[in-house]
Coordinates of C-alpha atoms and ligand atoms in Angstrom, one line a residue:
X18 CA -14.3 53.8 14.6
X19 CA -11.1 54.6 16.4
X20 CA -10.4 57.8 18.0
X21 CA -6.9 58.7 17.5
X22 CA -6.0 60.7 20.3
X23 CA -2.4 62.5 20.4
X24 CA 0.3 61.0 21.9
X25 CA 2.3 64.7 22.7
X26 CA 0.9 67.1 24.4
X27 CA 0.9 71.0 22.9
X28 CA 3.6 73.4 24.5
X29 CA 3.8 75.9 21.1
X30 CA 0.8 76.7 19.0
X31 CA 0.8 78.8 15.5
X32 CA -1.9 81.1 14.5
X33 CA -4.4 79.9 12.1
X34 CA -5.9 82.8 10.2
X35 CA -9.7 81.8 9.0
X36 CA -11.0 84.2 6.3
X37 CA -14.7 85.2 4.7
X38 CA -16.2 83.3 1.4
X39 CA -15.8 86.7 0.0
X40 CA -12.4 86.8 0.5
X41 CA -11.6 83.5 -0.7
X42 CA -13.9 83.8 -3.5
X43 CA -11.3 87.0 -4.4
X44 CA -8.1 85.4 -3.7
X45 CA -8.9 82.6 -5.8
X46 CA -9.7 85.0 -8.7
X47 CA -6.1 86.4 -8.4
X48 CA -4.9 83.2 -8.1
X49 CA -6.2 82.1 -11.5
X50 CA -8.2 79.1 -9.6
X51 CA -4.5 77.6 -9.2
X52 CA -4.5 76.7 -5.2
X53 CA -0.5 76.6 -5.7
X54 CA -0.9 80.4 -5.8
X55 CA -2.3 81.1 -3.0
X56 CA -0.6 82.9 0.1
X57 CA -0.3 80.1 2.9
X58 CA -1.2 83.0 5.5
X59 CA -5.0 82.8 3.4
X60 CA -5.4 78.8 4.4
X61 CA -7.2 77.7 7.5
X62 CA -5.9 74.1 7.2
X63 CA -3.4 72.9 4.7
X64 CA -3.7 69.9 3.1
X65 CA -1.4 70.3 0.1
X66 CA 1.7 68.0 1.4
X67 CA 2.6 65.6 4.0
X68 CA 6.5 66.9 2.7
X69 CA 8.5 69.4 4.8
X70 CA 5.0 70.2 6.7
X71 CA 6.0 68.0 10.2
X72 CA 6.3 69.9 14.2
X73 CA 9.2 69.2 15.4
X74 CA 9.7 68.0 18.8
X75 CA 10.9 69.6 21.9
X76 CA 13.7 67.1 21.8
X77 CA 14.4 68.1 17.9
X78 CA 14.3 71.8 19.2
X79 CA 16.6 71.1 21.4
X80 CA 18.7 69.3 19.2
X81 CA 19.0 72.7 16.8
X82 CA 20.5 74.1 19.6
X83 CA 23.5 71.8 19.6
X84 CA 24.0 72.0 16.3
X85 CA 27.9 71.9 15.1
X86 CA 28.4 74.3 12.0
X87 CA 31.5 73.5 11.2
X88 CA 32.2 72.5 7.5
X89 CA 33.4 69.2 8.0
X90 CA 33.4 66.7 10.3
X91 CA 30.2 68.5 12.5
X92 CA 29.2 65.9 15.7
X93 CA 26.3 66.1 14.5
X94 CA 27.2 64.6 10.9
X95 CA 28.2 61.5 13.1
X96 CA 24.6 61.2 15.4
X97 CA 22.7 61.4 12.1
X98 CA 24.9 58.4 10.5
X99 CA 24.7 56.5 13.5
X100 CA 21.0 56.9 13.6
X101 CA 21.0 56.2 10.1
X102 CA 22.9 53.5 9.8
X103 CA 21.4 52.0 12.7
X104 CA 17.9 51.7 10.5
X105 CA 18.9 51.2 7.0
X106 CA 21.9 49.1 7.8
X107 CA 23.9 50.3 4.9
X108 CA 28.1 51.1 5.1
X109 CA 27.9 54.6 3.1
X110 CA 25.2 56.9 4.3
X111 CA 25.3 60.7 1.9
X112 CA 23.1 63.7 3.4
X113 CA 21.8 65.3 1.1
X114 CA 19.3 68.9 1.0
X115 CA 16.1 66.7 0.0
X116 CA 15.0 63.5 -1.4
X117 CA 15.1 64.7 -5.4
X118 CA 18.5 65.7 -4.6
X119 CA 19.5 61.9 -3.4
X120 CA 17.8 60.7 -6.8
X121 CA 19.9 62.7 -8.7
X122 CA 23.1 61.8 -7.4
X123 CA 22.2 57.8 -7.6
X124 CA 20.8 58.4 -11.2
X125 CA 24.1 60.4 -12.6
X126 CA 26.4 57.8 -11.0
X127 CA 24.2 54.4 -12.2
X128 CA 22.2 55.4 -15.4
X129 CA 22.7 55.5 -18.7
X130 CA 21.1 56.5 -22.2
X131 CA 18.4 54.0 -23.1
X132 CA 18.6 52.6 -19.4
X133 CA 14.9 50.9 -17.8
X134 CA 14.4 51.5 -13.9
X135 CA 11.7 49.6 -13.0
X136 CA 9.7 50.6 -10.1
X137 CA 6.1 50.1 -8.3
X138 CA 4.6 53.4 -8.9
X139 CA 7.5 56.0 -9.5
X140 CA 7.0 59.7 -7.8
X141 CA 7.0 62.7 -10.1
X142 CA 10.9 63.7 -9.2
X143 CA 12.1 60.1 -9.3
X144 CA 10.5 59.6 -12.7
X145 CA 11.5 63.0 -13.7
X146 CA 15.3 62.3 -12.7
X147 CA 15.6 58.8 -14.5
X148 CA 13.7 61.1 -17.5
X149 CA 17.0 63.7 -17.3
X150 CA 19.8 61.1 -17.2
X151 CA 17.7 59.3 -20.4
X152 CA 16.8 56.5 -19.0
X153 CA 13.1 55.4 -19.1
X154 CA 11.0 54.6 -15.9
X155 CA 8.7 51.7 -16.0
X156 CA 5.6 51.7 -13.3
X157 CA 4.9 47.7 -12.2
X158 CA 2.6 47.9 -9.4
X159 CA 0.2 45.0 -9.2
X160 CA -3.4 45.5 -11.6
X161 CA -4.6 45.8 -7.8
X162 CA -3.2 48.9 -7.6
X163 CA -4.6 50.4 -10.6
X164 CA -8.8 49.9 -9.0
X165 CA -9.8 52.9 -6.7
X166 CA -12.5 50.7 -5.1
X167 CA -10.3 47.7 -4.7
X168 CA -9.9 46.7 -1.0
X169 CA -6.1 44.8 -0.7
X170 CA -3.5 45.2 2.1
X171 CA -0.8 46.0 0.0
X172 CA -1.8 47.4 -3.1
X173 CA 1.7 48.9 -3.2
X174 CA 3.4 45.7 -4.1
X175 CA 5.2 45.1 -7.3
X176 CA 4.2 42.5 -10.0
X177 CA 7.1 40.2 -9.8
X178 CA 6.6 38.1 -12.8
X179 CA 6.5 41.7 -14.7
X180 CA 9.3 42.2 -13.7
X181 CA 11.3 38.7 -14.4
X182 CA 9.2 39.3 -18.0
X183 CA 11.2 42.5 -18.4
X184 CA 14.2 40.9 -17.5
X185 CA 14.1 38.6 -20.0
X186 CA 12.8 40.6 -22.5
X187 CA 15.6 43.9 -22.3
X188 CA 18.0 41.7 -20.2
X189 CA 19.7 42.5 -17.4
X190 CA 22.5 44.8 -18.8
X191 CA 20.1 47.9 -19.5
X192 CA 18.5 47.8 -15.7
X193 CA 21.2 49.4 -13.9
X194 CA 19.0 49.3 -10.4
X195 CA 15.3 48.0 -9.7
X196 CA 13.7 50.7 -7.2
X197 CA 10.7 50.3 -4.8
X198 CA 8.6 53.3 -3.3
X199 CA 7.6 52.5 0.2
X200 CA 4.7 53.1 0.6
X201 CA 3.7 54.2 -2.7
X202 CA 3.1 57.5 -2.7
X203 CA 1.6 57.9 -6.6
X204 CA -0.7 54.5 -6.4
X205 CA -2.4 56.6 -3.0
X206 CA 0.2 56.0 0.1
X207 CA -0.5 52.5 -0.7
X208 CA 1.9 50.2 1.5
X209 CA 4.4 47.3 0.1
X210 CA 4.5 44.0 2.3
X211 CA 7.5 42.3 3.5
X212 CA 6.8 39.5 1.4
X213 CA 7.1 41.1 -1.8
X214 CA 10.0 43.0 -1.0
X215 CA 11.4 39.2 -0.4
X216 CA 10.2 38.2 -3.6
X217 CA 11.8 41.6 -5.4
X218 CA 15.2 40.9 -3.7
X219 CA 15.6 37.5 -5.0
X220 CA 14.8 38.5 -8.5
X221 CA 16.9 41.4 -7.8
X222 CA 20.0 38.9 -6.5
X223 CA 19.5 36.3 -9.0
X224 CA 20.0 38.5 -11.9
X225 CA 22.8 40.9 -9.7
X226 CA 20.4 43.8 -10.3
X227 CA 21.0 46.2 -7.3
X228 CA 17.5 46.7 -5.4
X229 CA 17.1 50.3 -4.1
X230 CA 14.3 51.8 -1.9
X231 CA 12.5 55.3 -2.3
X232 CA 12.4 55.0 1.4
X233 CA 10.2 58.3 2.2
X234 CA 7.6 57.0 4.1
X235 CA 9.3 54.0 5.5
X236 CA 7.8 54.2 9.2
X237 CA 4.3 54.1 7.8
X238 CA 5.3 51.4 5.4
X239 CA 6.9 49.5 8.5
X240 CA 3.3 50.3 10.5
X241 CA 1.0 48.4 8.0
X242 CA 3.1 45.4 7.7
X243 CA 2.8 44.6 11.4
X244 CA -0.5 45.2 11.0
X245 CA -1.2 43.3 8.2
X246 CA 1.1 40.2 8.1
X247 CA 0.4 37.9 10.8
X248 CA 4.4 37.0 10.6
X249 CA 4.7 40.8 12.5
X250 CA 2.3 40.7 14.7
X251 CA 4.6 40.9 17.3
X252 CA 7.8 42.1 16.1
X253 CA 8.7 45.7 17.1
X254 CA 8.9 48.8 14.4
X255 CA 12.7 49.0 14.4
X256 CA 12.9 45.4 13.6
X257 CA 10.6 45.2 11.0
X258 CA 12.9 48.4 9.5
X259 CA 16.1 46.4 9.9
X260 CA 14.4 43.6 7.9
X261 CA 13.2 45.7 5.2
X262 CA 16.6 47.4 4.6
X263 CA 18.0 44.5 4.5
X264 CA 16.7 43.2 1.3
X265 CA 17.8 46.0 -0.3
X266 CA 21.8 47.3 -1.3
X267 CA 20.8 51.2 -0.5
X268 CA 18.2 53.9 -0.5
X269 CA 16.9 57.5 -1.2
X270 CA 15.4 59.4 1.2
X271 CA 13.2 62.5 1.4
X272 CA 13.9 63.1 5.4
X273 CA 10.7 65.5 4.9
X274 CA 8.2 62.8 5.7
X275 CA 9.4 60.4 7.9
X276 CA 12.4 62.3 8.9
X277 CA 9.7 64.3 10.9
X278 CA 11.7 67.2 9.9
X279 CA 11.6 70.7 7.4
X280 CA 14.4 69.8 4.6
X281 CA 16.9 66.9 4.6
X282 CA 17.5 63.9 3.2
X283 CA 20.4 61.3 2.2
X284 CA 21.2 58.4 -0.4
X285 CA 22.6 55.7 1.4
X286 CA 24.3 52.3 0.0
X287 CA 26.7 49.4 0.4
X288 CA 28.6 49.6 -3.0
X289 CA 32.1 51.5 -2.6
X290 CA 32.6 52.5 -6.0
X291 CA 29.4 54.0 -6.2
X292 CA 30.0 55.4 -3.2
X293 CA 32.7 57.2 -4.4
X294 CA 31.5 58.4 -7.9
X295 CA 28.2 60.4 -5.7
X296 CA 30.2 61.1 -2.7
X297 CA 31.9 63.3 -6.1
X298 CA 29.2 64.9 -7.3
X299 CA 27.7 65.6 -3.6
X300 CA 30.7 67.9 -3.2
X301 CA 29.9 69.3 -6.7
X302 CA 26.2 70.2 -6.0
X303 CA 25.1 70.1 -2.6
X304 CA 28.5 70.7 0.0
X305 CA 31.2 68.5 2.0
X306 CA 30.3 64.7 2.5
X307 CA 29.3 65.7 6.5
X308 CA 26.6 67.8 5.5
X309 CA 25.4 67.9 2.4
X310 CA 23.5 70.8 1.8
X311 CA 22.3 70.9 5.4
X312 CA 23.1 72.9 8.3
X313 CA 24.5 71.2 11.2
X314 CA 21.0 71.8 13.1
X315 CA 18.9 70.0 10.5
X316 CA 21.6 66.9 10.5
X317 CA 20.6 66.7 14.6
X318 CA 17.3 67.4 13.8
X319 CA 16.9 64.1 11.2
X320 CA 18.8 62.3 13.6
X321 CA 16.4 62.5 16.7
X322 CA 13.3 62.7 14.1
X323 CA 13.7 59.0 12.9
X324 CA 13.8 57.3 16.1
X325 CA 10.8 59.3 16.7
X326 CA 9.2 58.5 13.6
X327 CA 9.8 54.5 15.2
X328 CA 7.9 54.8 18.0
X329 CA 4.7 52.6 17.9
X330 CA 2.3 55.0 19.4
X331 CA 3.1 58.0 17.4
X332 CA 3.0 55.1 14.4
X333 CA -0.5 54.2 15.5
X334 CA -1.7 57.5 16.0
X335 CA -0.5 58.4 13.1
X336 CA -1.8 55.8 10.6
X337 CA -4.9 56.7 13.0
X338 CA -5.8 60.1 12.5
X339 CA -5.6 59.2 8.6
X340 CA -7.9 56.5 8.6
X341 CA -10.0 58.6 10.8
X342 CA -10.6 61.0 8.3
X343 CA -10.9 58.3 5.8
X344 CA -13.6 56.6 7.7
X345 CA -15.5 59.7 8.3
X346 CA -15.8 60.6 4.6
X347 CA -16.5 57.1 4.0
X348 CA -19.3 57.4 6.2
X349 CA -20.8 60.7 4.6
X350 CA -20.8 58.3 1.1
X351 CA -17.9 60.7 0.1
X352 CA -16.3 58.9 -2.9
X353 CA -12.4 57.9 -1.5
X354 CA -10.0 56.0 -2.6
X355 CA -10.0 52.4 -1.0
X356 CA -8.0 51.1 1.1
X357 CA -6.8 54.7 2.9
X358 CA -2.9 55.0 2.6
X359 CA -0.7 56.1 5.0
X360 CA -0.2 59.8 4.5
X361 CA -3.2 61.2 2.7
X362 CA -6.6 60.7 2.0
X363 CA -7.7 60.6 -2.3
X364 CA -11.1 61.6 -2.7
X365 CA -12.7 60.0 -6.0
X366 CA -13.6 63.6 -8.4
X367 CA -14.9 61.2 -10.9
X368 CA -17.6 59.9 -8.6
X369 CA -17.9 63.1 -6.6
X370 CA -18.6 64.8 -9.7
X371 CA -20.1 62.9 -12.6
X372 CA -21.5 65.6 -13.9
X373 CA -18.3 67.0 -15.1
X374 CA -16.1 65.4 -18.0
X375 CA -12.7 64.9 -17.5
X376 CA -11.9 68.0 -20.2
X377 CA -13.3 70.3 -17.6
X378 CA -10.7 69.3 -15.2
X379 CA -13.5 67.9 -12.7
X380 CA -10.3 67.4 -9.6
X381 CA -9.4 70.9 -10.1
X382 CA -12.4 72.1 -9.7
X383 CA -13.4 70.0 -6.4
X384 CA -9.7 71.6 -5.0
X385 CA -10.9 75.0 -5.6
X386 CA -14.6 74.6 -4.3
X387 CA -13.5 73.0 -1.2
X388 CA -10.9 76.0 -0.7
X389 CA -14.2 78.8 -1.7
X390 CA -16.2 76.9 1.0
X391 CA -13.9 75.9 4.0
X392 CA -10.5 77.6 3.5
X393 CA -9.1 73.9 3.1
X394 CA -6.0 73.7 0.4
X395 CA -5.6 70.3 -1.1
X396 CA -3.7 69.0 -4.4
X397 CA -5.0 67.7 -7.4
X398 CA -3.7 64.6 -8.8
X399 CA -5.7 64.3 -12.4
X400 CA -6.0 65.7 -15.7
X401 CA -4.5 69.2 -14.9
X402 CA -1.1 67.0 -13.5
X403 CA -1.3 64.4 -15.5
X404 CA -2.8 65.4 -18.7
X405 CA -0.9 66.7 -22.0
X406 CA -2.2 68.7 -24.6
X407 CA -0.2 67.8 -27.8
X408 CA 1.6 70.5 -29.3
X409 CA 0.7 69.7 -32.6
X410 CA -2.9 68.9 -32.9
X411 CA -4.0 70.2 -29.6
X412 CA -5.5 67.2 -28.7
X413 CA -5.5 66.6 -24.6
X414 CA -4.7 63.0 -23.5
X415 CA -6.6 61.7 -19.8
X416 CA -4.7 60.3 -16.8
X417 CA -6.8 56.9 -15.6
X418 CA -7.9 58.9 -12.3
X419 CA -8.9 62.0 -11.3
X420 CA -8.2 62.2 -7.6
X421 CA -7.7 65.2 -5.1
X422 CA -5.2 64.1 -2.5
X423 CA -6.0 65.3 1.2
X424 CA -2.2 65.1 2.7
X425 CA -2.1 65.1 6.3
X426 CA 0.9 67.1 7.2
X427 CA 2.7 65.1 10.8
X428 CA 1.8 65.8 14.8
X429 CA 0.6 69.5 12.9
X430 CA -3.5 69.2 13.2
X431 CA -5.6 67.8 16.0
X432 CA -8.6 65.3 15.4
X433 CA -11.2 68.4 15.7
X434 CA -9.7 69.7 13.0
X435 CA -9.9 66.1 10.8
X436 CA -13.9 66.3 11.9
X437 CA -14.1 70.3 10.5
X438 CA -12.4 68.5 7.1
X439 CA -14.4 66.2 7.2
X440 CA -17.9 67.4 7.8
X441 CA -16.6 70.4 5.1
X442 CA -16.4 67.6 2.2
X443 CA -19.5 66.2 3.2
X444 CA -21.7 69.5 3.0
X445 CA -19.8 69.7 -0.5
X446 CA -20.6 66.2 -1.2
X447 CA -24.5 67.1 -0.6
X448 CA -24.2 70.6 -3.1
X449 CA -21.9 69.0 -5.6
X450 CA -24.2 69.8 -8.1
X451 CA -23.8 73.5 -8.1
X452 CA -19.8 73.1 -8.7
X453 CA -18.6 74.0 -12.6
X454 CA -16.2 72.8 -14.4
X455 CA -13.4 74.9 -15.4
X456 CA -11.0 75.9 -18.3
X457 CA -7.3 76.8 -18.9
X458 CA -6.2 80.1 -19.8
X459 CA -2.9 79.4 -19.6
X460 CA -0.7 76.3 -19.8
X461 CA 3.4 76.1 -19.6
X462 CA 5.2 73.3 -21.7
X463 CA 6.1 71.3 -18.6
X464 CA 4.8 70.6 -15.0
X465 CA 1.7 73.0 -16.0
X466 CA -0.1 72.6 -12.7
X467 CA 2.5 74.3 -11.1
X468 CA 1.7 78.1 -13.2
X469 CA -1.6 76.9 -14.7
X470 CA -4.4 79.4 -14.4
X471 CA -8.0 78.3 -15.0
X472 CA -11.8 79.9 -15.4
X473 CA -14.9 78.8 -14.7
X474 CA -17.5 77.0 -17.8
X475 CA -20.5 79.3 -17.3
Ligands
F0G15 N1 9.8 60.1 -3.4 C1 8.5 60.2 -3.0 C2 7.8 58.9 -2.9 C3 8.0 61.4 -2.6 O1 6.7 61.4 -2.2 C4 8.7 62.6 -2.8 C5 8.1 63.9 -2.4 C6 10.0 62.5 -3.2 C7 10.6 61.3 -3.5 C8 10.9 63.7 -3.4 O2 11.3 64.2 -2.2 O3 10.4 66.5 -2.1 O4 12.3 65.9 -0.6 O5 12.7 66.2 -3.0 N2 6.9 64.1 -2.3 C9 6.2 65.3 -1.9 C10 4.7 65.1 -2.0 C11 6.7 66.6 -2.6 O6 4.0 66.1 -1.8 O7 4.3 64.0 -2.1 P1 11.7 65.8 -2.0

């Protein structure tokens, strides 16, 4: 196994507080077993996102310092387009506060009623924004992707002939865009390869269906292709980048992962009159075209953070430390998603704990044991998500997987602390049998894992 060790050295550190069983064991009682309502201050290590979570580097630091707040026309609107542009390629490039906010914008100007977006594997917001402009999203990720013990490079990739079946079925007129998540964040931070993005684009041409990416984790994305097509062995990051931009005619962008930054984001794209109809909007909801929601600092910030996010050693440590804790789970038997993604770890609750049906909410209740036991806050990604209880007859429907997703915030936690993870899970691994399922006491209508709250079944 690898040893990822850190390319940066540490010149700030922030206090991590650890607490007492007894403590946790009370803060998850007020919390109503709902690690989302939690104080941060109570976690030892925080696993919940990869999003906003990133350090900052002394150059990005000192890149807040230079930051221009004037309304419009900021320098530092300028360094982020160029450093934009110079990746994605495209002629329009919109910031925008966060990634959900560049969805929204491309959705209002390109959707309509009864439209279909296909996609690999949309994320939550993206599916939730085609949802709110009335379109429908449609989720084509190969069957690969579906198999949690299924070893494939890129089980990311999109079933093209499902795709030219849709086409032909629905026709072209009501799929306004076809969209790709790089990597796929929902199918497990599974990568997409350069191949298939090819084969996507010349569907995409043939039919004049404009191809966009949900370009969050495009460094990663980038990482595994060299890695895994012999074609880019040898090619560098940024050139791999260019290529994959360039199969596309725009983007979103969540500049929270890979921007290696705490907010930002931006919609980017080569149609003008598109351009023009979110450029609209922008100035509507989120400020003046040279900021977009974003402070002068943050624009700087982005700016600097993607060409470090390009650099092959942070890449490789990076994809690294992941696969470190993957390997060292794996190694304990600890059930995991296969292959490990980019940005997080899944761990299997089905097969960590068959003992517990899917009504007791077996993910949930790994979450919360591994936050009583090691101070560790994770997300859960299974029937507490996922499932619905229908209004009418009460009767709950199951998500396909139950999975708790171990998200490994960027350049924030050192291998050590992957090891204390890791050796955590596995001394849960060896008492599974004592954890219990659990209950709702309360659910909203929508998003419930956001406000659920949750007992133990004695
Ligand atoms: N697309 C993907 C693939 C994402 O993973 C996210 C966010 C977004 C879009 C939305 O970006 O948060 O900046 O508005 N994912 C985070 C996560 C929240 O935890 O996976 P945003």
């Amino acid at each position: 196994m690898e040893f990822p060790a850190e390319p940066f050295r540490i010149k700030v550190v922030e206090k991590i507080q650890k607490t007492t069983r007894e403590e946790r064991v009370e803060l998850l009682q007020q919390a109503g077993l709902n690690l989302f309502n939690l104080p941060a201050e109570k976690i030892y290590i925080d696993l919940l996102t990869d999003s906003g979570t990133s350090a900052m580097s002394d150059n990005q630091w000192a890149g807040m310092m230079v930051g221009d707040e004037s309304y419009a026309g900021c320098k530092n609107f300028f360094n982020f387009a160029r450093a934009v542009r110079d990746i994605v390629g495209f002629s329009h490039i919109i910031p925008t506060h966060q990634g959900r906010s560049a969805e929204n914008l491309l959705f209002s100007v390109i959707l309509k009623k009864g439209d279909l977006v296909p996609n690999n594997t949309h994320f939550d917001t993206t599916r939730a924004n085609v949802l709110h402009n009335e379109a429908i999203p449609l989720d084509l990720v190969i069957d690969e992707g579906h198999d949690p013990n299924l070893d494939h490079p890129f089980k990311g990739n999109m079933d093209v002939d499902k795709l030219e079946r849709l086409i032909a079925d629905k026709g072209k007129k009501r799929i306004p865009l076809i969209m790709m998540t790089v990597t796929n964040n929902s199918g497990g931070g599974q990568p997409v390869s350069m191949a298939n993005l090819r084969q996507v684009h010349r569907v995409a041409k043939k039919h004049r269906i404009p191809f966009f990416l949900d370009a969050c984790r495009f460094a990663e994305n980038c990482f595994f292709i060299k890695e895994r097509e012999p074609e880019f062995a040898s090619k560098s990051i940024p050139s791999i980048a260019r290529e994959m931009f360039s199969y596309a005619d725009g983007c979103t962008m969540s500049a929270k992962k890979d921007g290696l930054v705490n907010i930002g984001g931006f919609l980017a794209m080569n149609d003008d009159t598109c351009y023009r109809a979110a450029t609209n909007l922008l100035i509507l909801l989120e400020g003046f075209p040279t900021y977009g929601g974003l402070a002068g600092r943050d624009l700087e910030a982005i700016a600097r953070g993607l060409q470090e996010v390009l650099e092959e050693d942070y890449l490789a440590y990076r994809i690294g430390q992941v696969r470190y804790l993957g390997e060292l789970l794996s190694r304990s038997g600890v059930p995991i998603l296969k292959p490990i993604g980019g940005h997080a770890v899944y761990l299997n609750a089905r097969e960590f704990l068959p003992h517990l049906p899917q009504a007791q909410f077996p993910a949930q209740a790994l979450a919360v044991a591994l936050y009583r036991e090691a101070g560790i806050r994770t997300v859960e990604i299974g029937s507490l998500m996922f499932g619905e209880t229908d209004p009418k007859t009460g009767k709950e429907s199951y998500p396909e997987l139950e999975l708790v997703r171990l998200a490994i915030p960027r350049r924030v936690y050192t291998s050590m602390h992957m090891q204390y993870v890791a050796e955590s899970i596995a001394q849960l691994y060896r008492q599974r049998q004592s954890i219990k399922g659990l209950l709702l006491v309360y659910q909203a209508p929508l998003l419930r894992h956001f406000t659920a709250r949750l007992s133990e079944v004695e």
